[in-house]
Amino acid sequence: MEQVTVKSLYYLKETIAAPLLESVVYPWEALPKIGAFILELGKSLSDKEYERKEEDIWIAKTAKVAETAFVCGPAIIGKEAEIRHGAFIRGNVIVGESAVVGNSTELKNAILFNKVQVPHYNYVGDSILGYKAHMGAGAIASNVKADKKLVTVTLPEGKIETGLKKFGAMLGDEVEVGCGSVLNPGTVVGRKSNIYPLSLVRGYVPEKSIYKKQGEVVEKEER
């Protein structure tokens, strides 16, 4: 099960949420704790670098937030981040430094590491996106099963019971998700892997892989 731990998926120097993620073994264990973590961390942010908007929203002074974007707290928007027209941040969200949240993108209970890009019509619910992860236009991290049962993480060696009803996707560092893809609840994608456009993904995708379709995952060639 080591391949789906925080240590295997993420470079923690690239997120302000490192203390939270260091406190758990599997990244999804942090999902119920994001809101409380933001409220505590916000108190320690420098007023020279961050502006407090309302009671529980902190936005870096170097961040660009469109007037038409909606941000609901608790939330932290990092330095040089860009929140574009029509973005909807529903609360319990950390947007990393130099990250891009685009037109009509909706975030809810999520951590975006530094330089993450969700730039066009994305839904990211109850998910963690690693350093430089990118979701193509229309890609979705679905966070609730159709039967409303608790989400499990399926690995070759067995299933991990998460105890969570809402759990989207854990994307490792530098993951690329193709346009129009749907990541089913409980999806975990290892570092530096690529997901083909229009894919329907479930379970675990190993690091440095190319996901072409269910049952067809190949190793990436070394460059």
XYZ file of C-alpha atoms in Angstrom:
223
model
C 0.000 0.000 0.000
C 3.070 2.244 0.100
C 2.405 3.530 -3.430
C -0.648 5.539 -2.297
C 0.871 7.188 0.772
C 1.532 10.902 1.104
C 5.249 10.182 0.960
C 4.967 8.388 -2.389
C 2.652 10.878 -4.083
C 3.703 14.353 -2.994
C 6.659 16.691 -2.628
C 5.544 18.508 0.504
C 7.853 21.479 0.119
C 5.452 22.636 -2.603
C 2.416 23.248 -0.404
C 1.483 25.407 2.550
C -0.549 22.409 3.735
C 2.570 20.334 4.480
C 1.949 20.169 8.266
C -1.515 18.715 7.670
C -0.317 16.110 5.179
C 2.633 15.154 7.360
C 0.180 14.233 10.099
C -1.438 11.430 8.056
C -0.293 8.316 6.199
C -2.751 8.327 3.296
C -3.631 11.697 1.752
C -7.405 11.181 1.855
C -7.158 11.026 5.646
C -6.544 14.785 5.498
C -9.823 15.556 3.713
C -12.022 15.893 6.849
C -9.387 18.141 8.442
C -8.875 20.762 5.722
C -11.349 23.334 7.036
C -10.014 23.350 10.605
C -6.438 23.448 9.311
C -7.158 26.536 7.203
C -8.737 28.373 10.131
C -5.695 27.684 12.300
C -3.101 28.396 9.615
C -4.801 31.613 8.579
C -4.094 33.138 11.974
C -0.353 32.802 11.384
C -0.200 34.258 7.867
C 1.683 37.530 7.514
C -0.539 40.571 7.039
C 2.221 41.946 4.847
C 1.730 39.106 2.379
C -1.929 38.171 2.845
C -5.126 40.158 3.077
C -7.919 38.786 5.201
C -11.230 38.881 3.354
C -14.163 38.367 5.662
C -13.605 36.164 8.675
C -12.069 33.042 7.171
C -10.647 33.918 3.740
C -6.983 34.811 3.232
C -5.811 35.992 -0.177
C -2.170 36.733 -0.997
C -1.661 40.319 -2.070
C 0.154 39.116 -5.190
C -2.718 36.821 -6.216
C -5.095 37.836 -8.998
C -8.759 37.188 -8.269
C -11.321 38.159 -10.895
C -14.218 40.276 -9.662
C -16.601 37.681 -11.066
C -15.032 34.814 -9.107
C -16.781 33.646 -5.939
C -14.713 32.601 -2.923
C -16.384 31.092 0.129
C -14.321 30.362 3.220
C -12.513 28.812 4.823
C -10.008 29.366 2.030
C -6.420 30.383 1.407
C -5.333 31.699 -1.997
C -1.540 31.592 -2.337
C 0.991 34.013 -3.740
C 0.847 34.697 -7.493
C -2.204 32.439 -7.847
C -4.766 33.326 -10.509
C -8.488 32.873 -9.935
C -10.170 33.585 -13.241
C -13.605 34.759 -14.346
C -16.499 32.721 -13.024
C -14.477 30.427 -10.756
C -16.444 29.024 -7.800
C -14.500 28.188 -4.630
C -17.001 26.622 -2.243
C -14.958 26.457 0.956
C -12.320 24.322 2.674
C -9.923 25.050 -0.183
C -6.208 25.821 -0.358
C -4.977 27.159 -3.702
C -1.196 26.965 -3.939
C 1.282 29.546 -5.149
C 1.182 30.290 -8.888
C -1.785 27.946 -9.309
C -4.497 28.674 -11.887
C -8.207 28.187 -11.226
C -10.050 28.898 -14.431
C -13.364 29.866 -15.935
C -16.331 27.938 -14.484
C -14.017 25.718 -12.410
C -15.525 24.629 -9.100
C -13.441 23.629 -6.075
C -14.730 22.165 -2.830
C -12.785 20.739 0.124
C -9.558 20.474 -1.830
C -5.840 21.162 -1.663
C -4.050 22.423 -4.763
C -0.273 22.349 -4.476
C 1.864 25.092 -5.998
C 1.603 25.531 -9.781
C -1.451 23.321 -10.162
C -3.619 24.175 -13.158
C -7.365 23.557 -13.317
C -7.978 26.204 -15.976
C -11.141 25.293 -17.882
C -14.520 23.944 -16.732
C -13.189 21.574 -14.082
C -14.861 20.168 -10.972
C -12.511 19.227 -8.146
C -14.296 17.956 -5.052
C -12.717 16.358 -1.971
C -9.405 15.969 -3.766
C -5.692 16.730 -3.469
C -3.713 17.776 -6.550
C 0.074 17.575 -6.340
C 2.761 19.977 -7.535
C 2.285 21.020 -11.188
C -0.678 18.677 -11.662
C -2.844 19.739 -14.600
C -6.421 18.887 -15.504
C -7.408 19.454 -19.117
C -10.594 21.246 -20.144
C -13.724 19.603 -18.816
C -11.909 17.019 -16.679
C -13.777 16.147 -13.491
C -12.866 14.624 -10.140
C -16.150 12.988 -9.159
C -16.451 12.715 -5.402
C -19.601 10.689 -4.604
C -20.457 7.176 -5.769
C -23.757 6.686 -7.584
C -24.914 4.243 -4.882
C -23.805 6.681 -2.142
C -21.744 3.961 -0.442
C -18.392 4.620 1.231
C -15.465 5.044 -1.142
C -12.703 2.444 -1.351
C -9.278 2.681 -3.003
C -8.677 -0.345 -5.225
C -5.109 -1.593 -5.621
C -3.741 -4.770 -7.244
C -3.128 -6.214 -3.779
C -6.573 -5.379 -2.440
C -8.898 -2.596 -1.347
C -8.411 0.097 1.268
C -11.547 1.128 3.124
C -11.475 4.915 3.518
C -14.613 5.387 5.612
C -15.428 8.424 3.461
C -18.620 9.036 1.533
C -17.026 11.950 -0.320
C -13.601 11.361 -1.866
C -12.617 12.532 -5.336
C -9.082 12.000 -6.613
C -5.544 12.077 -5.290
C -3.267 13.254 -8.112
C 0.463 12.940 -7.525
C 3.013 15.549 -8.550
C 3.127 16.460 -12.258
C 0.124 14.359 -13.254
C -1.508 15.303 -16.564
C -5.217 14.579 -16.992
C -6.555 14.797 -20.548
C -9.560 16.863 -21.605
C -13.008 15.506 -20.822
C -11.796 12.747 -18.500
C -13.739 11.626 -15.434
C -11.859 10.475 -12.352
C -14.227 8.253 -10.389
C -14.414 8.463 -6.583
C -11.338 6.949 -4.964
C -8.999 7.413 -7.935
C -5.298 7.713 -7.102
C -2.794 8.617 -9.831
C 0.933 8.267 -9.166
C 3.534 10.916 -9.890
C 4.283 11.987 -13.483
C 1.542 9.887 -15.049
C -0.637 10.879 -18.001
C -4.339 10.194 -18.500
C -5.592 10.079 -22.090
C -8.393 12.512 -23.031
C -11.974 11.246 -22.576
C -10.860 8.559 -20.137
C -13.008 7.017 -17.417
C -10.600 6.284 -14.584
C -11.093 4.277 -11.418
C -8.724 2.745 -8.901
C -4.951 3.243 -8.929
C -2.734 4.362 -11.801
C 0.973 3.695 -11.119
C 3.500 6.516 -11.269
C 5.212 7.296 -14.589
C 2.439 5.565 -16.540
C 0.181 6.392 -19.454
C -3.467 5.513 -18.897
C -5.040 4.815 -22.280
C -8.211 3.077 -21.113
C -9.371 0.682 -18.421
C -7.051 -2.329 -18.553
C -4.536 -0.601 -20.834
C -1.902 1.236 -18.811
C 1.674 1.356 -20.063
C 4.926 2.613 -18.601
C 6.194 5.942 -19.857
C 9.436 5.807 -21.815
C 12.397 7.440 -20.141
C 13.611 10.563 -21.882
